Short mmCIF file of C-alpha atoms and ligand atoms in Angstrom, two decimals:
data_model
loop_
_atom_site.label_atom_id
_atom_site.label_comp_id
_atom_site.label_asym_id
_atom_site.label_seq_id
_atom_site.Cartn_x
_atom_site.Cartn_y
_atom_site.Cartn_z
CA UNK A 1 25.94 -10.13 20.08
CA UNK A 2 24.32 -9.45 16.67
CA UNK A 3 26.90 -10.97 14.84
CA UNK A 4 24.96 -13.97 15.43
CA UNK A 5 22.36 -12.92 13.53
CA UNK A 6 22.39 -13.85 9.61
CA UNK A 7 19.14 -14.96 8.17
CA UNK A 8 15.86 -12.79 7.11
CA UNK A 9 14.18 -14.60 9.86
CA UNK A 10 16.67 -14.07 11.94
CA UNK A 11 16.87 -10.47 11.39
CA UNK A 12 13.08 -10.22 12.19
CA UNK A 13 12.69 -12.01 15.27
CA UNK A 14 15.50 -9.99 16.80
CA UNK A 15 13.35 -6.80 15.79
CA UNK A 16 10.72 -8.32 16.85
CA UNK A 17 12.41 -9.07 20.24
CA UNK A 18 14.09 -5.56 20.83
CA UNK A 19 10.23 -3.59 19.83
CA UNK A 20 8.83 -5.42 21.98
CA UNK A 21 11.48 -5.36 25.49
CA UNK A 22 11.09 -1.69 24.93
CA UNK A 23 7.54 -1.30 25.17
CA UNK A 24 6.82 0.30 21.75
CA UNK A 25 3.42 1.42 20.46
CA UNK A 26 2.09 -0.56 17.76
CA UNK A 27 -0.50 1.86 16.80
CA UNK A 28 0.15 2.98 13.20
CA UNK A 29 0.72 -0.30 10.61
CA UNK A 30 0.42 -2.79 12.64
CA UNK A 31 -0.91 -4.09 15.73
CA UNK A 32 2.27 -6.29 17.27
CA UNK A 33 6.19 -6.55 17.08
CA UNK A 34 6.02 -9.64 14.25
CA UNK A 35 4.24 -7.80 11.90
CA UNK A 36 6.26 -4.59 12.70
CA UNK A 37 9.75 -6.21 12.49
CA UNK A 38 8.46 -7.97 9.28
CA UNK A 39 7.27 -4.54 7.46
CA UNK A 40 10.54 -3.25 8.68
CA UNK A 41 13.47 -5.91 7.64
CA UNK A 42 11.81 -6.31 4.30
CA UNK A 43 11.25 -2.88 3.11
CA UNK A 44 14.68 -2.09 4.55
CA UNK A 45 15.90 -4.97 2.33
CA UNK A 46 13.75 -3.45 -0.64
CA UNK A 47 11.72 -7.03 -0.60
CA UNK A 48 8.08 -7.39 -1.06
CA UNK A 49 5.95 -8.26 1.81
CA UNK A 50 4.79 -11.03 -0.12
CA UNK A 51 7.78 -12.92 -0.68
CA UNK A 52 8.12 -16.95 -0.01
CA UNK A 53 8.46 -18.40 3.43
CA UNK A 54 12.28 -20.13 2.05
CA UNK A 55 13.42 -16.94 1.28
CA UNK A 56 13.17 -16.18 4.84
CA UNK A 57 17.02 -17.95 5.26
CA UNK A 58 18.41 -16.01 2.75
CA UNK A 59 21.40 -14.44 4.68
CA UNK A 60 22.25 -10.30 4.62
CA UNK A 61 25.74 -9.18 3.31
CA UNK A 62 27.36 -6.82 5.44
CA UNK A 63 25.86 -3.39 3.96
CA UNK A 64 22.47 -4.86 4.51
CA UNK A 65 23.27 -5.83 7.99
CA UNK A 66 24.47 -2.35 9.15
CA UNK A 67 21.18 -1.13 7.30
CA UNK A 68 18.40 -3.08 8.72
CA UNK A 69 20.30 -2.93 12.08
CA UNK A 70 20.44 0.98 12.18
CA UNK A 71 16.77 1.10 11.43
CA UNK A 72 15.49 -1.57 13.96
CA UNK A 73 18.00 0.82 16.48
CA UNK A 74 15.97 4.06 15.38
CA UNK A 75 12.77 2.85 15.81
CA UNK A 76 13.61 1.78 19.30
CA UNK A 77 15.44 4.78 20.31
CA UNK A 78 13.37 7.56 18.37
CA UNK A 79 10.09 5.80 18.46
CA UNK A 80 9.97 6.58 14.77
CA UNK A 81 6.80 5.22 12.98
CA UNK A 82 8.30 2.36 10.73
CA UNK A 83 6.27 3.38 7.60
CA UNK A 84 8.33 6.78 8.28
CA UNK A 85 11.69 4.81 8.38
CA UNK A 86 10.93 3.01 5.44
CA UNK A 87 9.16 5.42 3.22
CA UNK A 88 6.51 3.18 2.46
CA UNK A 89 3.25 1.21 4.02
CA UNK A 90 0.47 -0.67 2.59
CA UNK A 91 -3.15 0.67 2.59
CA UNK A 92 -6.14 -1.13 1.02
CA UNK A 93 -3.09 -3.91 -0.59
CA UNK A 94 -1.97 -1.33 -1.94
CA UNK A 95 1.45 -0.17 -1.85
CA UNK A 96 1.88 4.07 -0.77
CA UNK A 97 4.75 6.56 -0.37
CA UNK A 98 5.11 7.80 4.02
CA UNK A 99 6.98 10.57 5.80
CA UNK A 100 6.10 12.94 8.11
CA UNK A 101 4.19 14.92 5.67
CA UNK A 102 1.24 13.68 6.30
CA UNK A 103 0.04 10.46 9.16
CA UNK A 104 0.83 7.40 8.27
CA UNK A 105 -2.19 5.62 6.51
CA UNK A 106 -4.27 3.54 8.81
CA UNK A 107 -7.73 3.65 8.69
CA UNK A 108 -10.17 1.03 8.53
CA UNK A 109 -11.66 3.06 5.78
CA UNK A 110 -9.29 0.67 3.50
CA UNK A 111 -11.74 -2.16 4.58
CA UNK A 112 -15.05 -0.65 2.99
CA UNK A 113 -12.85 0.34 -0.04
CA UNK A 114 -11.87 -3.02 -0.07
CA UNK A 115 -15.69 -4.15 0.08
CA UNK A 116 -16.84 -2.01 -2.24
CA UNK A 117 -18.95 0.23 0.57
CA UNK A 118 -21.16 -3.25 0.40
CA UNK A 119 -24.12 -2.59 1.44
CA UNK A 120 -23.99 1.23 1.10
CA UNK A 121 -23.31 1.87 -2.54
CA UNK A 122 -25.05 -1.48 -3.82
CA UNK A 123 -28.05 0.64 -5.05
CA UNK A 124 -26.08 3.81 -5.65
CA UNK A 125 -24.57 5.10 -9.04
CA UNK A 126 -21.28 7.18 -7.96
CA UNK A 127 -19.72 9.18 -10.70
CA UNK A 128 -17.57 11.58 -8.23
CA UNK A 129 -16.21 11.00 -5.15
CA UNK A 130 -14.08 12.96 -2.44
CA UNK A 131 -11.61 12.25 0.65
CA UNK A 132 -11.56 15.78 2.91
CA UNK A 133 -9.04 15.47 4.51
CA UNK A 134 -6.57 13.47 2.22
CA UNK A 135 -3.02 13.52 4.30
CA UNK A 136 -0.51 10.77 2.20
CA UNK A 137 -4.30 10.82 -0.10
CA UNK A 138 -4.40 6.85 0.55
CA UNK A 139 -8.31 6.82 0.67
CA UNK A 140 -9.37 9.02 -2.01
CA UNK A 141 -6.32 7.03 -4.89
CA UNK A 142 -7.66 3.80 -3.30
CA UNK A 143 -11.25 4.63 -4.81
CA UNK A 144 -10.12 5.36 -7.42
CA UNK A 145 -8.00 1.97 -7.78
CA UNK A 146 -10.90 0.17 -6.45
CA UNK A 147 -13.07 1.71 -8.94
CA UNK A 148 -11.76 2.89 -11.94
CA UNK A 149 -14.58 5.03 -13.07
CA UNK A 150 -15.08 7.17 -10.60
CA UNK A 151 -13.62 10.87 -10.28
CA UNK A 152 -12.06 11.47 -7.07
CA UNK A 153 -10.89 14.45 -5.65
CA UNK A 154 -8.62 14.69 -2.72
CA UNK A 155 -8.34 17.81 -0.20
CA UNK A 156 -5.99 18.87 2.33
CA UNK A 157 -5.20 22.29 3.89
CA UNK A 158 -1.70 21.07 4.27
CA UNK A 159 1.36 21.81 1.31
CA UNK A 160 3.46 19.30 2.59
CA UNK A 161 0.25 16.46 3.08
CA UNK A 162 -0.93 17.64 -0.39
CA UNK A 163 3.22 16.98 -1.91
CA UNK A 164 2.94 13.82 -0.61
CA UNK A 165 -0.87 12.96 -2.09
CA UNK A 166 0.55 14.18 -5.19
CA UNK A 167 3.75 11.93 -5.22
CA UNK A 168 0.84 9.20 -4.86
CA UNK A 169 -1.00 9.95 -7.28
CA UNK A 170 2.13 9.55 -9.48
CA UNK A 171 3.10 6.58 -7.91
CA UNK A 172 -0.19 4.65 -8.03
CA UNK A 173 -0.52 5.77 -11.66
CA UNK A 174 -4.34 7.84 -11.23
CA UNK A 175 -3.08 11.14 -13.00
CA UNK A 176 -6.25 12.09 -14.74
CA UNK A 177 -8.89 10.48 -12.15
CA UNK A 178 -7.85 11.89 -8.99
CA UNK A 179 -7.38 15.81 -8.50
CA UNK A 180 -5.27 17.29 -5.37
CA UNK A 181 -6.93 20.26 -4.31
CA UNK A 182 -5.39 22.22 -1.39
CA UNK A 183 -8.54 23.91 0.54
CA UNK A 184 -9.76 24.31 4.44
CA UNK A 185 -12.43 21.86 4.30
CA UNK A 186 -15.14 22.45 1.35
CA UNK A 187 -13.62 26.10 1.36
CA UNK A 188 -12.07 25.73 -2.74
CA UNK A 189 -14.76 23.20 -3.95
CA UNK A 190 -17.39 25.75 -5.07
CA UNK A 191 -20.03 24.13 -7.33
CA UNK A 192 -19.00 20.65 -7.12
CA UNK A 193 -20.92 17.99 -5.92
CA UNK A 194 -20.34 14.42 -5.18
CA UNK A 195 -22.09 10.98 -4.65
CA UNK A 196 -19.93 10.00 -1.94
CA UNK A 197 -17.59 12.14 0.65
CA UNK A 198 -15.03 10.02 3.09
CA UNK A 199 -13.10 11.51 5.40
CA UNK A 200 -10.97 10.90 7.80
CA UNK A 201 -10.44 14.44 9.39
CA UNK A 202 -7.94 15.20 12.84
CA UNK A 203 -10.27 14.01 15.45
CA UNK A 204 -8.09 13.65 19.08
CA UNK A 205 -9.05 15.55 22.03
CA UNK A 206 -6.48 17.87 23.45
CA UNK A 207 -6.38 15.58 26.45
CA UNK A 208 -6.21 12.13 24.47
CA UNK A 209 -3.19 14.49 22.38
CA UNK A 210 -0.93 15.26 25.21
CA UNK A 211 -1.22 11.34 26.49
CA UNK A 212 -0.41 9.89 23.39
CA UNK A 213 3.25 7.54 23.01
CA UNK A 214 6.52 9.09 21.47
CA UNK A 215 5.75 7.61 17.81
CA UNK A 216 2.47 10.19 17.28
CA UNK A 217 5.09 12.86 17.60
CA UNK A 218 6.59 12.11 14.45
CA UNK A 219 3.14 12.98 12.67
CA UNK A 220 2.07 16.33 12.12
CA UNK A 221 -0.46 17.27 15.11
CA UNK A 222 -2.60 19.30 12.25
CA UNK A 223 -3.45 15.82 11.41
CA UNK A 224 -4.26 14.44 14.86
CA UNK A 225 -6.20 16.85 16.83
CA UNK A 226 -9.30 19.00 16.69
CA UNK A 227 -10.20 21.06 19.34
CA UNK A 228 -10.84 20.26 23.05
CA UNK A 229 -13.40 17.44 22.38
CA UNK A 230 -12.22 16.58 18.78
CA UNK A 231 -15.51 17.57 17.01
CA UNK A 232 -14.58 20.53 15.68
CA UNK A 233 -13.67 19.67 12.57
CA UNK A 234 -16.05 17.03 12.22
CA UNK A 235 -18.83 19.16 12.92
CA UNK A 236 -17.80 21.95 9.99
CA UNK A 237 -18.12 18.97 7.87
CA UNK A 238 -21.63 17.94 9.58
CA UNK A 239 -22.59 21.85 8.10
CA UNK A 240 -21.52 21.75 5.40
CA UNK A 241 -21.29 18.02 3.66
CA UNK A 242 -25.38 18.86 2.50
CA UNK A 243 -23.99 21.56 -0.32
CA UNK A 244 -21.21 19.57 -1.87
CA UNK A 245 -23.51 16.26 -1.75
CA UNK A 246 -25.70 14.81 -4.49
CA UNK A 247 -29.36 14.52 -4.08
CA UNK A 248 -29.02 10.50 -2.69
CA UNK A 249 -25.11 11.14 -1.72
CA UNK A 250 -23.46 9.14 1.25
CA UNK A 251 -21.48 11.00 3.69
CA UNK A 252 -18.85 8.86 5.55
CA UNK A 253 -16.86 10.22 8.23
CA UNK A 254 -14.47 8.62 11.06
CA UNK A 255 -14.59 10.17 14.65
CA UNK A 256 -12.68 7.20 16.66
CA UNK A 257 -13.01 7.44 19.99
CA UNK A 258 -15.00 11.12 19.73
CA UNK A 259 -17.87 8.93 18.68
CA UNK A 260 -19.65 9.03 22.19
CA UNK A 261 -18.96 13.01 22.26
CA UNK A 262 -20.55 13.02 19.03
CA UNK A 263 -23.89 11.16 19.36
CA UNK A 264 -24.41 12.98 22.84
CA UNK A 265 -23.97 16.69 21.32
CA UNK A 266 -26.52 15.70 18.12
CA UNK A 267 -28.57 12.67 19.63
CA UNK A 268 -31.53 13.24 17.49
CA UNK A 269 -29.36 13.07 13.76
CA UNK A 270 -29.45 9.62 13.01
CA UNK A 271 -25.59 8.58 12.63
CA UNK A 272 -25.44 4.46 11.16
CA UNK A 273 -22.04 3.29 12.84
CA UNK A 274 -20.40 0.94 10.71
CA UNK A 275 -19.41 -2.42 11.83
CA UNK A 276 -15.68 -3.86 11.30
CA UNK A 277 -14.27 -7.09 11.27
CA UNK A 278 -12.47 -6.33 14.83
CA UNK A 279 -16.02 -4.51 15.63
CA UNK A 280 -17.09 -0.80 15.76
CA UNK A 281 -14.39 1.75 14.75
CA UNK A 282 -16.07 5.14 15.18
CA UNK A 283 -17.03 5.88 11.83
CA UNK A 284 -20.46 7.13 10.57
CA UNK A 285 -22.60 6.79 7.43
CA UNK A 286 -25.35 9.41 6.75
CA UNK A 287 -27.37 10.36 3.95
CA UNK A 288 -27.96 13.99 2.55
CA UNK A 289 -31.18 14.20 3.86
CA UNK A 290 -30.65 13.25 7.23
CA UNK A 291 -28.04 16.11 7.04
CA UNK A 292 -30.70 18.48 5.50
CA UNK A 293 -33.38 17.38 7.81
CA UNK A 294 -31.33 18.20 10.89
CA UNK A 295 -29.54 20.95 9.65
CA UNK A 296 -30.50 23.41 12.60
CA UNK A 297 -28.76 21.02 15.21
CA UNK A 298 -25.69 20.60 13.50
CA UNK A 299 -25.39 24.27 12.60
CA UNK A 300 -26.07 24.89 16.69
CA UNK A 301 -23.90 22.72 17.37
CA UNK A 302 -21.35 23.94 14.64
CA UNK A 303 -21.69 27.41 15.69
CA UNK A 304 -21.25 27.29 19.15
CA UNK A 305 -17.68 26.35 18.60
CA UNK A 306 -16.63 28.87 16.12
C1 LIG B 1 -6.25 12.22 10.41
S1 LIG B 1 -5.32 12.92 9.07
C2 LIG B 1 -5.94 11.79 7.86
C3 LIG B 1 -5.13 11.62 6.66
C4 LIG B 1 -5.66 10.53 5.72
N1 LIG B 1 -7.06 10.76 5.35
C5 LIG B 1 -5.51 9.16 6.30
O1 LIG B 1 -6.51 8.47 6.55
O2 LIG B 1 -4.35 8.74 6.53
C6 LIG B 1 -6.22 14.41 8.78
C7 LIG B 1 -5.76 15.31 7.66
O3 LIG B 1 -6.64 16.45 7.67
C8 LIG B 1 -5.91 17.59 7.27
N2 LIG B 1 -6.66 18.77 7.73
C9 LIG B 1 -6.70 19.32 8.96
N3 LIG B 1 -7.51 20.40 8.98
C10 LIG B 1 -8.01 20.53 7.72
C11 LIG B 1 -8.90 21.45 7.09
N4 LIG B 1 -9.45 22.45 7.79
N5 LIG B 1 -9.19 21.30 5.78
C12 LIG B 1 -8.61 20.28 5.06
N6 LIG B 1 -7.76 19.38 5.61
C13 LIG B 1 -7.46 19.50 6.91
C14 LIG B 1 -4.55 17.41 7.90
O4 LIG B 1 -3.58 18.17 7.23
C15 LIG B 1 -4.37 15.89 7.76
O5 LIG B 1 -3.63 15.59 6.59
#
């Protein structure tokens, strides 16, 4: 039956056909089985994403058609995230390596980067930045693409996530403006300090883990949860953000669907939740001294966990 099927296009809407019969997830690069088949036939053809609508009839020798076949098979049968069967995804337009070292990059973060943090850094001079929490380190070497003179360090408590950053780094050509720093949260940044921290920490609930579709399996679950409500990570960086922050710094974290948890455990700290183009994605701006201010909450709150 798929020796029918010769063309790019052809190749793609078949993909795109078999994803979605079987009821996959679309979760993780892209939000439907076009998009997903698309990602998947041209990486697995080594093409650009970017490549002419004519070359779309360009026909697949043999080799390529057992190739791109076997893949479209494995992420039907494994559930395999495609960025994992293809090595590669696209963060912020910009290009990154993927395996199951670290989750596959996702996060609307890559819009602000892509907007400059408009309107949060407009009146702000950043000289040093840092993503806690780094995984593949796709928001901390997308700074630092987006701006090239910042200083950006990236932290993960994970080897293999921080092999991966580092293969990044290499591959995105920052050597020299981004640092990989393996640490448990703030743990190995003594005496540094930064005008703006990003992360985008593990943040599922045990509950929300254990529901979750065959392709989150793939990732490592360091990555994805964080404790029974999924604050408990978030709320060692609510502690401690104040130390490693400059006087005006911004402290940006995402929370995703913990974001109600969150603002009914600390309703009196003043969390600004950022607005996306496809609306409100759980992820929180606040300035040093609203972290200083309300210190004794979040250390309550903080404590009563540990
Ligand atoms: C949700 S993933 C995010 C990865 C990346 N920032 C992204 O957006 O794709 C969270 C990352 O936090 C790391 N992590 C978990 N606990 C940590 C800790 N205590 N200190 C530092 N990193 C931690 C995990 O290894 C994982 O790579």
């Amino acid at each position: 039956m798929t020796a029918e099927l010769a063309s790019i296009i052809d190749f793609i809407r078949y993909g795109a056909s078999r994803f979605s019969a079987a009821g996959l997830t679309f979760g993780h690069s892209h939000d439907n089985p076009i998009d997903e088949a698309t990602h998947l036939v041209l990486a697995g053809l080594h093409l650009p994403p970017d490549i002419p609508p004519a070359y779309g009839a360009g026909k697949l020798t043999a080799e390529e058609r057992g190739r791109v076949l076997a893949l479209i098979e494995r992420r039907v049968a494994e559930r395999v995230p495609v960025a994992y069967l293809v090595g590669e995804t696209w963060f912020a337009g910009l290009k990154f390596k993927s395996d199951r070292r670290a989750l596959v990059p996702r996060s609307p973060i890559a819009e602000l980067i892509e907007n400059g943090f408009s309107p949060w850094l407009d009146e702000r001079h950043v000289e040093r930045a840092l993503d806690l929490c780094t995984g593949s380190g796709c928001i901390g070497i997308a700074m630092a693409e987006y701006n090239p003179a910042w200083q950006v360090d990236i932290v993960d408590i994970s080897d293999e996530a921080l092999s991966l950053a580092r293969e990044n780094i290499a591959f995105q050509h920052v050597e020299g403006r981004v640092e990989a720093v393996k640490s448990d949260l703030f743990g190995a940044l003594a005496g540094r300090r930064y005008d703006l921290i990003v992360s985008n920490p593990p943040y599922v609930t045990e509950d929300e883990y254990a529901a979750l579709p065959g392709e989150y399996a793939h990732e490592p679950k360091l990555g994805l949860t964080s404790g029974e409500d999924g604050l408990d990570i978030c709320l060692r960086i609510l502690d401690q953000a104040a130390d490693y922050l400059s006087g005006d710094g911004l402290l940006i974290v995402e929370v995703g669907e913990s974001e109600r948890a969150l603002a009914a455990l600390l309703p009196e700290v003043p969390f600004v939740w950022l607005e996306f183009k496809v609306g409100q994605m759980g992820i929180f701006a606040l300035e040093r001294r609203d972290l200083v201010e309300h210190a004794a909450a979040i250390r309550a709150a903080a404590v009563a966990r540990a």
